[in-house]
Short mmCIF file of C-alpha atoms in Angstrom, two decimals:
data_model
loop_
_atom_site.label_atom_id
_atom_site.label_comp_id
_atom_site.label_asym_id
_atom_site.label_seq_id
_atom_site.Cartn_x
_atom_site.Cartn_y
_atom_site.Cartn_z
CA UNK F 1464 0.00 0.00 0.00
CA UNK F 1465 2.89 2.29 0.82
CA UNK F 1466 4.32 1.68 -2.66
CA UNK F 1467 0.96 2.42 -4.25
CA UNK F 1468 0.71 5.67 -2.32
CA UNK F 1469 4.23 6.61 -3.31
CA UNK F 1470 3.59 5.87 -6.99
CA UNK F 1471 0.32 7.80 -6.93
CA UNK F 1472 2.08 10.81 -5.39
CA UNK F 1473 4.81 10.69 -8.01
CA UNK F 1474 2.22 10.62 -10.81
CA UNK F 1475 0.52 13.71 -9.37
CA UNK F 1476 3.87 15.52 -9.14
CA UNK F 1477 4.81 14.58 -12.70
CA UNK F 1478 1.45 15.67 -14.06
CA UNK F 1479 1.73 18.93 -12.18
CA UNK F 1480 5.24 19.53 -13.55
CA UNK F 1481 4.08 18.70 -17.07
CA UNK F 1482 1.34 21.27 -16.65
CA UNK F 1483 3.92 23.78 -15.50
CA UNK F 1484 6.06 23.00 -18.53
CA UNK F 1485 3.11 23.48 -20.93
CA UNK F 1486 2.20 26.76 -19.26
CA UNK F 1487 5.78 27.93 -19.57
CA UNK F 1488 5.85 27.03 -23.26
CA UNK F 1489 2.55 28.78 -23.83
CA UNK F 1490 3.84 31.91 -22.16
CA UNK F 1491 7.00 31.81 -24.28
CA UNK F 1492 5.14 31.50 -27.57
CA UNK F 1493 4.96 34.96 -29.16
CA UNK F 1494 1.80 36.45 -30.61
CA UNK F 1495 2.36 36.54 -34.37
CA UNK F 1496 0.69 39.21 -36.48
CA UNK F 1497 0.78 39.24 -40.27
CA UNK F 1498 1.24 42.28 -42.51
CA UNK F 1499 0.58 43.25 -46.12
CA UNK F 1500 2.33 46.48 -47.10
CA UNK F 1501 3.59 48.53 -50.06
CA UNK F 1502 6.89 50.00 -48.89
CA UNK F 1503 9.63 48.61 -51.11
CA UNK F 1504 10.18 45.04 -52.26
CA UNK F 1505 10.01 41.75 -50.42
CA UNK F 1506 13.81 41.64 -50.04
CA UNK F 1507 14.59 45.37 -50.07
CA UNK F 1508 12.18 47.34 -47.94
CA UNK F 1509 12.77 50.07 -45.36
CA UNK F 1510 9.68 48.89 -43.49
CA UNK F 1511 10.90 45.30 -43.40
CA UNK F 1512 14.13 46.56 -41.85
CA UNK F 1513 12.19 48.40 -39.14
CA UNK F 1514 10.02 45.33 -38.53
CA UNK F 1515 13.17 43.26 -37.97
CA UNK F 1516 14.36 45.86 -35.48
CA UNK F 1517 11.01 45.78 -33.67
CA UNK F 1518 10.98 41.97 -33.53
CA UNK F 1519 14.48 41.91 -32.02
CA UNK F 1520 13.74 44.58 -29.39
CA UNK F 1521 10.25 45.47 -28.20
CA UNK F 1522 8.73 42.47 -29.93
CA UNK F 1523 11.14 40.11 -28.21
CA UNK F 1524 10.46 41.73 -24.86
CA UNK F 1525 6.67 41.68 -25.24
CA UNK F 1526 6.45 38.33 -27.05
CA UNK F 1527 5.23 39.84 -30.33
CA UNK F 1528 6.39 38.73 -33.76
CA UNK F 1529 5.48 40.80 -36.83
CA UNK F 1530 5.57 38.74 -40.01
CA UNK F 1531 5.41 40.31 -43.49
CA UNK F 1532 3.45 38.01 -45.77
CA UNK F 1533 3.08 40.32 -48.79
CA UNK F 1534 4.80 43.38 -50.24
CA UNK F 1535 2.87 44.68 -53.22
CA UNK F 1536 1.17 47.89 -54.37
CA UNK F 1537 -2.01 49.53 -53.12
CA UNK F 1538 -4.08 48.45 -56.14
CA UNK F 1539 -3.15 44.78 -55.68
CA UNK F 1540 -3.74 44.93 -51.93
CA UNK F 1541 -7.08 46.63 -52.58
CA UNK F 1542 -8.14 43.68 -54.76
CA UNK F 1543 -6.80 41.06 -52.33
CA UNK F 1544 -8.53 42.66 -49.35
CA UNK F 1545 -11.90 42.84 -51.12
CA UNK F 1546 -11.57 39.25 -52.36
CA UNK F 1547 -10.84 38.05 -48.83
CA UNK F 1548 -13.58 40.16 -47.25
CA UNK F 1549 -16.12 38.90 -49.79
CA UNK F 1550 -15.09 35.28 -49.26
CA UNK F 1551 -14.21 34.70 -52.90
CA UNK F 1552 -12.98 31.17 -53.77
CA UNK F 1553 -9.21 30.87 -53.43
CA UNK F 1554 -8.85 34.22 -51.70
CA UNK F 1555 -6.19 34.60 -49.03
CA UNK F 1556 -7.14 35.08 -45.41
CA UNK F 1557 -7.00 38.71 -44.31
CA UNK F 1558 -3.79 39.62 -42.46
CA UNK F 1559 -3.82 41.38 -39.10
CA UNK F 1560 -2.52 44.58 -40.71
CA UNK F 1561 -2.78 45.82 -44.28
CA UNK F 1562 -1.97 49.08 -46.03
CA UNK F 1563 -5.00 50.80 -47.47
CA UNK F 1564 -6.55 54.00 -48.73
CA UNK F 1565 -10.02 54.94 -47.41
CA UNK F 1566 -11.46 53.87 -50.79
CA UNK F 1567 -10.67 50.25 -49.90
CA UNK F 1568 -12.42 50.58 -46.54
CA UNK F 1569 -15.46 52.14 -48.19
CA UNK F 1570 -15.63 49.24 -50.65
CA UNK F 1571 -15.70 46.58 -47.93
CA UNK F 1572 -18.98 44.71 -47.49
CA UNK F 1573 -18.68 45.32 -43.73
CA UNK F 1574 -16.14 47.75 -42.32
CA UNK F 1575 -16.92 46.59 -38.77
CA UNK F 1576 -14.26 43.91 -39.37
CA UNK F 1577 -11.72 46.70 -38.80
CA UNK F 1578 -10.49 48.14 -35.52
CA UNK F 1579 -11.47 51.70 -34.66
CA UNK F 1580 -8.15 53.20 -33.54
CA UNK F 1581 -10.03 55.57 -31.25
CA UNK F 1582 -10.49 52.55 -29.00
CA UNK F 1583 -6.72 52.14 -28.67
CA UNK F 1584 -5.32 55.68 -28.93
CA UNK F 1585 -6.11 58.35 -26.37
CA UNK F 1586 -7.20 61.83 -27.41
CA UNK F 1587 -3.77 63.07 -26.39
CA UNK F 1588 -2.03 60.49 -28.57
CA UNK F 1589 -4.21 61.35 -31.56
CA UNK F 1590 -3.60 65.08 -31.05
CA UNK F 1591 0.10 64.48 -31.68
CA UNK F 1592 -0.57 63.60 -35.34
CA UNK F 1593 -0.77 66.19 -38.13
CA UNK F 1594 -4.58 66.75 -38.03
CA UNK F 1595 -5.22 66.35 -41.77
CA UNK F 1596 -3.44 63.00 -41.78
CA UNK F 1597 -5.85 61.62 -39.19
CA UNK F 1598 -8.87 63.23 -40.86
CA UNK F 1599 -8.29 61.28 -44.06
CA UNK F 1600 -8.46 57.99 -42.16
CA UNK F 1601 -11.88 58.74 -40.65
CA UNK F 1602 -14.76 56.76 -42.15
CA UNK F 1603 -18.22 57.35 -40.67
CA UNK F 1604 -16.68 58.89 -37.53
CA UNK F 1605 -14.43 55.86 -37.00
CA UNK F 1606 -10.66 56.05 -37.39
CA UNK F 1607 -10.05 53.00 -39.56
CA UNK F 1608 -6.89 54.00 -41.47
CA UNK F 1609 -3.94 54.98 -39.28
CA UNK F 1610 -1.28 57.19 -40.93
CA UNK F 1611 2.30 55.96 -40.59
CA UNK F 1612 3.86 57.72 -43.60
CA UNK F 1613 2.46 60.40 -45.88
CA UNK F 1614 3.46 61.81 -49.21
CA UNK F 1615 2.46 65.08 -50.80
CA UNK F 1616 3.06 66.81 -54.10
CA UNK F 1617 6.48 68.34 -54.63
CA UNK F 1618 8.03 70.33 -57.47
CA UNK F 1619 11.14 68.57 -58.78
CA UNK F 1620 13.57 70.63 -60.88
CA UNK F 1621 16.41 69.53 -63.13
CA UNK F 1622 18.69 72.30 -61.89
CA UNK F 1623 21.42 71.62 -64.42
CA UNK F 1624 19.28 72.43 -67.45
CA UNK F 1625 17.14 75.01 -65.65
CA UNK F 1626 20.24 77.03 -64.80
CA UNK F 1627 21.09 77.29 -68.52
CA UNK F 1628 17.54 78.39 -69.27
CA UNK F 1629 17.67 80.88 -66.40
CA UNK F 1630 20.94 82.38 -67.58
CA UNK F 1631 19.56 82.85 -71.09
CA UNK F 1632 16.14 84.26 -70.12
CA UNK F 1633 16.41 85.71 -66.62
CA UNK F 1634 13.69 83.43 -65.25
CA UNK F 1635 14.53 82.14 -61.77
CA UNK F 1636 13.33 79.30 -59.58
CA UNK F 1637 11.46 81.82 -57.45
CA UNK F 1638 9.30 82.54 -60.51
CA UNK F 1639 8.06 78.95 -60.27
CA UNK F 1640 6.57 79.41 -56.79
CA UNK F 1641 3.16 80.31 -58.26
CA UNK F 1642 1.23 78.43 -60.92
CA UNK F 1643 0.92 81.62 -62.94
CA UNK F 1644 4.68 82.12 -62.84
CA UNK F 1645 5.43 78.49 -63.61
CA UNK F 1646 3.21 78.38 -66.68
CA UNK F 1647 4.55 81.71 -67.92
CA UNK F 1648 8.05 80.25 -67.58
CA UNK F 1649 6.89 77.17 -69.52
CA UNK F 1650 5.75 79.42 -72.37
CA UNK F 1651 9.15 81.13 -72.41
CA UNK F 1652 10.94 77.77 -72.29
CA UNK F 1653 8.96 76.60 -75.33
CA UNK F 1654 9.95 79.74 -77.23
CA UNK F 1655 13.58 79.41 -76.12
CA UNK F 1656 13.91 75.78 -77.21
CA UNK F 1657 12.02 76.33 -80.46
CA UNK F 1658 14.36 79.19 -81.38
CA UNK F 1659 17.40 76.91 -81.05
CA UNK F 1660 16.34 75.08 -84.23
CA UNK F 1661 15.09 77.84 -86.56
CA UNK F 1662 15.05 75.44 -89.51
CA UNK F 1663 12.53 73.19 -87.68
CA UNK F 1664 9.45 75.24 -86.73
CA UNK F 1665 7.10 74.02 -84.01
CA UNK F 1666 9.58 71.74 -82.23
CA UNK F 1667 9.37 73.48 -78.85
CA UNK F 1668 10.26 71.39 -75.81
CA UNK F 1669 8.08 71.11 -72.75
CA UNK F 1670 9.43 72.60 -69.56
CA UNK F 1671 6.75 71.20 -67.27
CA UNK F 1672 4.99 67.91 -66.61
CA UNK F 1673 2.31 67.21 -63.99
CA UNK F 1674 1.52 63.71 -62.80
CA UNK F 1675 -1.95 64.47 -61.44
CA UNK F 1676 -4.07 67.10 -63.19
CA UNK F 1677 -7.02 66.03 -61.07
CA UNK F 1678 -5.11 67.21 -58.00
CA UNK F 1679 -4.01 70.40 -59.76
CA UNK F 1680 -7.59 71.41 -60.47
CA UNK F 1681 -9.02 70.07 -57.22
CA UNK F 1682 -6.58 71.70 -54.82
CA UNK F 1683 -6.30 74.80 -56.99
CA UNK F 1684 -10.05 75.37 -57.05
CA UNK F 1685 -10.41 74.78 -53.31
CA UNK F 1686 -7.44 77.06 -52.56
CA UNK F 1687 -9.20 79.83 -54.49
CA UNK F 1688 -12.20 79.52 -52.18
CA UNK F 1689 -14.61 77.51 -54.35
CA UNK F 1690 -15.97 73.98 -54.27
CA UNK F 1691 -14.41 71.64 -56.77
CA UNK F 1692 -17.24 69.12 -56.44
CA UNK F 1693 -20.96 69.65 -56.90
CA UNK F 1694 -22.68 66.54 -55.66
CA UNK F 1695 -21.11 63.62 -57.46
CA UNK F 1696 -19.82 65.77 -60.35
CA UNK F 1697 -17.45 68.69 -60.86
CA UNK F 1698 -18.65 72.23 -60.15
CA UNK F 1699 -16.82 74.03 -62.99
CA UNK F 1700 -17.02 77.41 -61.26
CA UNK F 1701 -14.96 80.52 -62.04
CA UNK F 1702 -12.01 79.19 -60.02
CA UNK F 1703 -11.80 76.14 -62.28
CA UNK F 1704 -11.58 78.53 -65.22
CA UNK F 1705 -8.81 80.42 -63.40
CA UNK F 1706 -6.85 77.18 -63.11
CA UNK F 1707 -7.51 76.21 -66.73
CA UNK F 1708 -6.33 79.37 -68.48
CA UNK F 1709 -2.58 79.52 -67.62
CA UNK F 1710 -2.25 75.75 -68.03
CA UNK F 1711 -3.95 75.84 -71.42
CA UNK F 1712 -1.86 78.77 -72.70
CA UNK F 1713 1.38 77.01 -71.81
CA UNK F 1714 0.18 73.65 -73.16
CA UNK F 1715 -1.00 75.09 -76.48
CA UNK F 1716 2.38 76.79 -76.93
CA UNK F 1717 4.18 73.49 -76.28
CA UNK F 1718 5.53 74.20 -72.79
CA UNK F 1719 3.62 71.36 -71.06
CA UNK F 1720 4.18 67.63 -71.56
CA UNK F 1721 0.83 66.03 -72.40
CA UNK F 1722 1.68 62.41 -73.17
CA UNK F 1723 0.81 59.58 -70.82
CA UNK F 1724 3.04 57.89 -68.28
CA UNK F 1725 4.65 59.24 -65.15
CA UNK F 1726 6.58 62.49 -64.92
CA UNK F 1727 9.81 60.61 -64.26
CA UNK F 1728 9.81 59.37 -67.87
CA UNK F 1729 9.93 62.76 -69.63
CA UNK F 1730 12.33 64.09 -66.97
CA UNK F 1731 14.67 61.13 -67.55
CA UNK F 1732 14.88 61.86 -71.28
CA UNK F 1733 15.17 65.65 -70.95
CA UNK F 1734 11.81 66.19 -72.67
CA UNK F 1735 10.79 68.09 -69.52
CA UNK F 1736 12.86 69.67 -66.76
CA UNK F 1737 10.29 70.57 -64.09
CA UNK F 1738 7.62 68.30 -62.63
CA UNK F 1739 5.01 68.23 -59.92
CA UNK F 1740 4.53 64.71 -58.66
CA UNK F 1741 4.20 62.58 -55.57
CA UNK F 1742 7.08 63.17 -53.19
CA UNK F 1743 7.55 59.40 -52.98
CA UNK F 1744 8.48 59.34 -56.67
CA UNK F 1745 11.89 60.74 -55.77
CA UNK F 1746 12.97 57.10 -55.65
CA UNK F 1747 12.56 56.99 -59.44
CA UNK F 1748 14.20 60.28 -60.45
CA UNK F 1749 17.54 59.48 -62.05
CA UNK F 1750 20.59 61.72 -61.66
CA UNK F 1751 21.36 61.07 -65.33
CA UNK F 1752 19.41 62.34 -68.34
CA UNK F 1753 19.58 60.19 -71.46
CA UNK F 1754 18.61 62.06 -74.61
CA UNK F 1755 16.90 60.56 -77.69
CA UNK F 1756 20.25 60.41 -79.52
CA UNK F 1757 21.60 58.15 -76.70
CA UNK F 1758 23.92 60.82 -75.29
CA UNK F 1759 23.64 61.33 -71.55
CA UNK F 1760 24.38 63.98 -68.97
CA UNK F 1761 24.76 64.00 -65.19
CA UNK F 1762 22.29 66.41 -63.62
CA UNK F 1763 21.38 67.78 -60.19
CA UNK F 1764 17.84 67.61 -58.83
CA UNK F 1765 16.36 70.04 -56.34
CA UNK F 1766 12.94 69.97 -54.68
CA UNK F 1767 10.72 72.94 -53.97
CA UNK F 1768 7.27 73.29 -52.35
CA UNK F 1769 4.33 72.79 -54.68
CA UNK F 1770 3.32 76.01 -56.50
CA UNK F 1771 0.19 77.89 -55.42
CA UNK F 1772 -2.09 80.42 -57.13
CA UNK F 1773 -1.25 84.07 -56.58
CA UNK F 1774 -4.65 84.80 -55.01
CA UNK F 1775 -5.12 81.43 -53.36
CA UNK F 1776 -4.29 79.87 -50.02
CA UNK F 1777 -1.12 77.84 -49.62
CA UNK F 1778 -2.73 74.44 -49.95
CA UNK F 1779 -1.36 71.11 -51.11
CA UNK F 1780 -2.64 67.58 -51.54
CA UNK F 1781 -1.66 65.09 -48.86
CA UNK F 1782 -1.31 61.58 -50.13
CA UNK F 1783 -0.36 58.17 -48.87
CA UNK F 1784 -2.12 55.17 -47.48
CA UNK F 1785 -2.25 54.01 -43.87
CA UNK F 1786 -2.65 50.81 -41.89
CA UNK F 1787 -5.91 49.04 -41.18
CA UNK F 1788 -6.09 46.52 -38.33
CA UNK F 1789 -8.43 43.56 -38.73
CA UNK F 1790 -10.50 42.58 -35.70
CA UNK F 1791 -9.36 39.27 -34.25
CA UNK F 1792 -8.51 38.45 -30.64
CA UNK F 1793 -7.66 40.98 -27.92
CA UNK F 1794 -4.09 39.65 -27.85
CA UNK F 1795 -3.50 40.02 -31.60
CA UNK F 1796 -5.19 43.40 -31.80
CA UNK F 1797 -3.08 44.69 -28.93
CA UNK F 1798 0.05 43.27 -30.53
CA UNK F 1799 -0.75 45.11 -33.77
CA UNK F 1800 -1.35 48.36 -31.88
CA UNK F 1801 1.91 47.94 -29.95
CA UNK F 1802 3.81 47.65 -33.22
CA UNK F 1803 2.04 50.64 -34.81
CA UNK F 1804 2.66 52.85 -31.80
CA UNK F 1805 6.33 51.88 -31.93
CA UNK F 1806 6.48 52.68 -35.65
CA UNK F 1807 5.07 56.18 -35.21
CA UNK F 1808 7.42 57.12 -32.38
CA UNK F 1809 9.28 60.14 -33.85
CA UNK F 1810 12.70 58.51 -34.01
CA UNK F 1811 11.49 55.32 -35.68
CA UNK F 1812 9.03 57.15 -37.92
CA UNK F 1813 11.65 59.54 -39.29
CA UNK F 1814 14.09 56.68 -39.83
CA UNK F 1815 11.42 54.89 -41.85
CA UNK F 1816 10.08 57.76 -43.95
CA UNK F 1817 13.46 59.25 -44.89
CA UNK F 1818 14.40 55.95 -46.50
CA UNK F 1819 11.15 55.79 -48.45
CA UNK F 1820 10.57 59.39 -49.62
CA UNK F 1821 7.62 60.07 -47.30
CA UNK F 1822 6.73 62.55 -44.58
CA UNK F 1823 6.53 61.65 -40.89
CA UNK F 1824 3.07 61.82 -39.35
CA UNK F 1825 3.46 63.62 -36.01
CA UNK F 1826 4.27 67.18 -35.01
CA UNK F 1827 7.15 66.01 -32.83
CA UNK F 1828 8.73 64.09 -35.70
CA UNK F 1829 8.63 67.16 -37.93
CA UNK F 1830 9.87 69.56 -35.28
CA UNK F 1831 12.40 67.50 -33.34
CA UNK F 1832 13.67 64.53 -35.35
CA UNK F 1833 13.45 65.57 -39.00
CA UNK F 1834 15.78 68.62 -38.78
CA UNK F 1835 18.46 66.49 -37.12
CA UNK F 1836 18.09 63.79 -39.75
CA UNK F 1837 18.31 66.25 -42.65
CA UNK F 1838 21.72 67.37 -41.39
CA UNK F 1839 22.94 63.78 -41.56
CA UNK F 1840 21.60 62.94 -45.03
CA UNK F 1841 24.42 62.30 -47.48
CA UNK F 1842 22.21 62.81 -50.54
CA UNK F 1843 21.63 66.46 -51.45
CA UNK F 1844 18.61 65.35 -53.46
CA UNK F 1845 16.97 63.88 -50.35
CA UNK F 1846 18.05 66.78 -48.13
CA UNK F 1847 16.36 69.15 -50.58
CA UNK F 1848 13.18 67.07 -50.52
CA UNK F 1849 12.92 67.00 -46.74
CA UNK F 1850 13.60 70.72 -46.47
CA UNK F 1851 10.67 71.26 -48.87
CA UNK F 1852 8.56 69.01 -46.62
CA UNK F 1853 9.39 71.14 -43.61
CA UNK F 1854 8.57 74.35 -45.47
CA UNK F 1855 5.19 73.01 -46.51
CA UNK F 1856 4.33 71.55 -43.12
CA UNK F 1857 5.02 74.96 -41.57
CA UNK F 1858 3.29 77.13 -44.18
CA UNK F 1859 0.74 75.09 -46.13
CA UNK F 1860 -2.62 73.54 -45.35
CA UNK F 1861 -2.80 69.85 -46.23
CA UNK F 1862 -5.93 69.21 -48.29
CA UNK F 1863 -8.08 66.18 -47.46
CA UNK F 1864 -10.15 65.00 -50.45
CA UNK F 1865 -13.79 64.06 -49.81
CA UNK F 1866 -14.96 60.47 -49.68
CA UNK F 1867 -17.15 60.20 -52.77
CA UNK F 1868 -18.22 57.04 -54.53
CA UNK F 1869 -17.59 58.77 -57.86
CA UNK F 1870 -14.17 60.12 -56.86
CA UNK F 1871 -12.03 57.51 -58.63
CA UNK F 1872 -14.09 57.59 -61.84
CA UNK F 1873 -13.97 61.39 -61.93
CA UNK F 1874 -10.21 61.30 -61.39
CA UNK F 1875 -9.56 58.81 -64.17
CA UNK F 1876 -11.88 60.59 -66.59
CA UNK F 1877 -10.38 64.03 -65.97
CA UNK F 1878 -6.80 62.77 -66.34
CA UNK F 1879 -7.58 61.23 -69.72
CA UNK F 1880 -9.70 64.01 -71.18
CA UNK F 1881 -7.79 67.07 -70.02
CA UNK F 1882 -4.63 65.72 -71.67
CA UNK F 1883 -6.53 64.77 -74.82
CA UNK F 1884 -8.22 68.15 -75.19
CA UNK F 1885 -5.02 70.10 -74.57
CA UNK F 1886 -3.14 67.90 -77.06
CA UNK F 1887 -5.82 68.61 -79.68
CA UNK F 1888 -5.55 72.28 -78.80
CA UNK F 1889 -1.79 72.16 -79.32
CA UNK F 1890 -2.31 70.90 -82.86
CA UNK F 1891 -4.98 73.55 -83.48
CA UNK F 1892 -2.51 76.19 -82.32
CA UNK F 1893 0.23 74.94 -84.65
CA UNK F 1894 -2.26 75.11 -87.53
CA UNK F 1895 -3.90 78.45 -86.72
CA UNK F 1896 -1.18 80.47 -84.98
CA UNK F 1897 -0.94 82.87 -82.02
CA UNK F 1898 -3.96 84.97 -82.93
CA UNK F 1899 -6.30 82.04 -82.31
CA UNK F 1900 -4.79 80.96 -78.96
CA UNK F 1901 -7.54 82.39 -76.71
CA UNK F 1902 -10.31 80.99 -78.91
CA UNK F 1903 -8.71 77.56 -79.06
CA UNK F 1904 -8.33 77.51 -75.27
CA UNK F 1905 -12.00 78.46 -74.78
CA UNK F 1906 -13.20 75.88 -77.32
CA UNK F 1907 -11.19 73.09 -75.74
CA UNK F 1908 -12.45 74.02 -72.30
CA UNK F 1909 -16.07 73.82 -73.49
CA UNK F 1910 -15.42 70.43 -75.11
CA UNK F 1911 -13.72 69.18 -71.95
CA UNK F 1912 -16.55 70.37 -69.69
CA UNK F 1913 -19.17 68.79 -71.94
CA UNK F 1914 -17.42 65.44 -71.71
CA UNK F 1915 -17.08 65.64 -67.92
CA UNK F 1916 -20.73 66.65 -67.46
CA UNK F 1917 -22.06 63.53 -69.17
#
């Protein structure tokens, strides 16, 4: 009996110890959260580098492991998220975190599957963000898209060629600070380049290229104190006309690049020397221009704040997606929030955005960390970009576009038709001459408005 009692006691002890061992293992198992993002490539990404740092420090301490399962672009992620949310056959399971624009959230069959960050961030914490950046992530009074990096529109200038133009004509970079001045300079540039080949009439080169005419008209109209939208269409008020006229004059004279593609393409070939584009596109601006005859030239790029209208407010588009967190378990949600809060700490946030061509998202990052980082940047091109960021953050209002179901269709339609009408106007101008410029501009505007009003 004594032996039986002893054996029974040993079994109890062993079972108890086994339970202790399992508990210990459970406690040591980290909470893994999955991420889909757009910042870089799968093997070369500034965000992946920061995630590794988090996993080895705070993540290790708090038993959190962040795992990147997809690095793509926002359009692909948009499609994958909707396929998963709609339960389409073969669709991937939603990750814990994914990068998104509000348009993706609005397209979800049920946005209650997403965390409202107001449940995890205090009012004080949210007040530390740039207000417009948070405003864009609000959907039906819920903060569903958290900003971690933002881009805006920047003016990029091929200083090497612009300096030659400036020396010959007296036009300076300061003249480009307003839209009126920029387009007037584009007209002069067209005349200057055309005159260099007197035996080939009408071969003017374009000084300027814009990546997003929809943003030009939208922000321009709003900065002049008028509504760009009227219901689900465009308002076409007097301010829209104010924005049209200098653009059309320069385009008809050949000073504006009107072909498709991104601004980086015409800048790379020297077909244009000034662009307004997403600040994040600095990654794709080459320091070498290769001309059509295959000769090349090293050039210097500088960045300047986006131009504004002479009688308008200093306003600029803010761009860039944010992170959505999918509802799951309290442990996984908290793990995701812990990582996001770490990522937006000023030091980490500035380290991330300065490697990716974006802006930080908090006041403290702009005021305290970014100036110190600019001083350490080895690239003059990037130092110029981040100085332009600081100028705009201090002096401009960041514009938050409305959440309209027709927004994307209006954007795509305007981009296509404004280029097409101005290109037709350019040909009309070459055929009819200077005396018909105003009439051609007015006719093309009417044709453009008629198409957009359909």
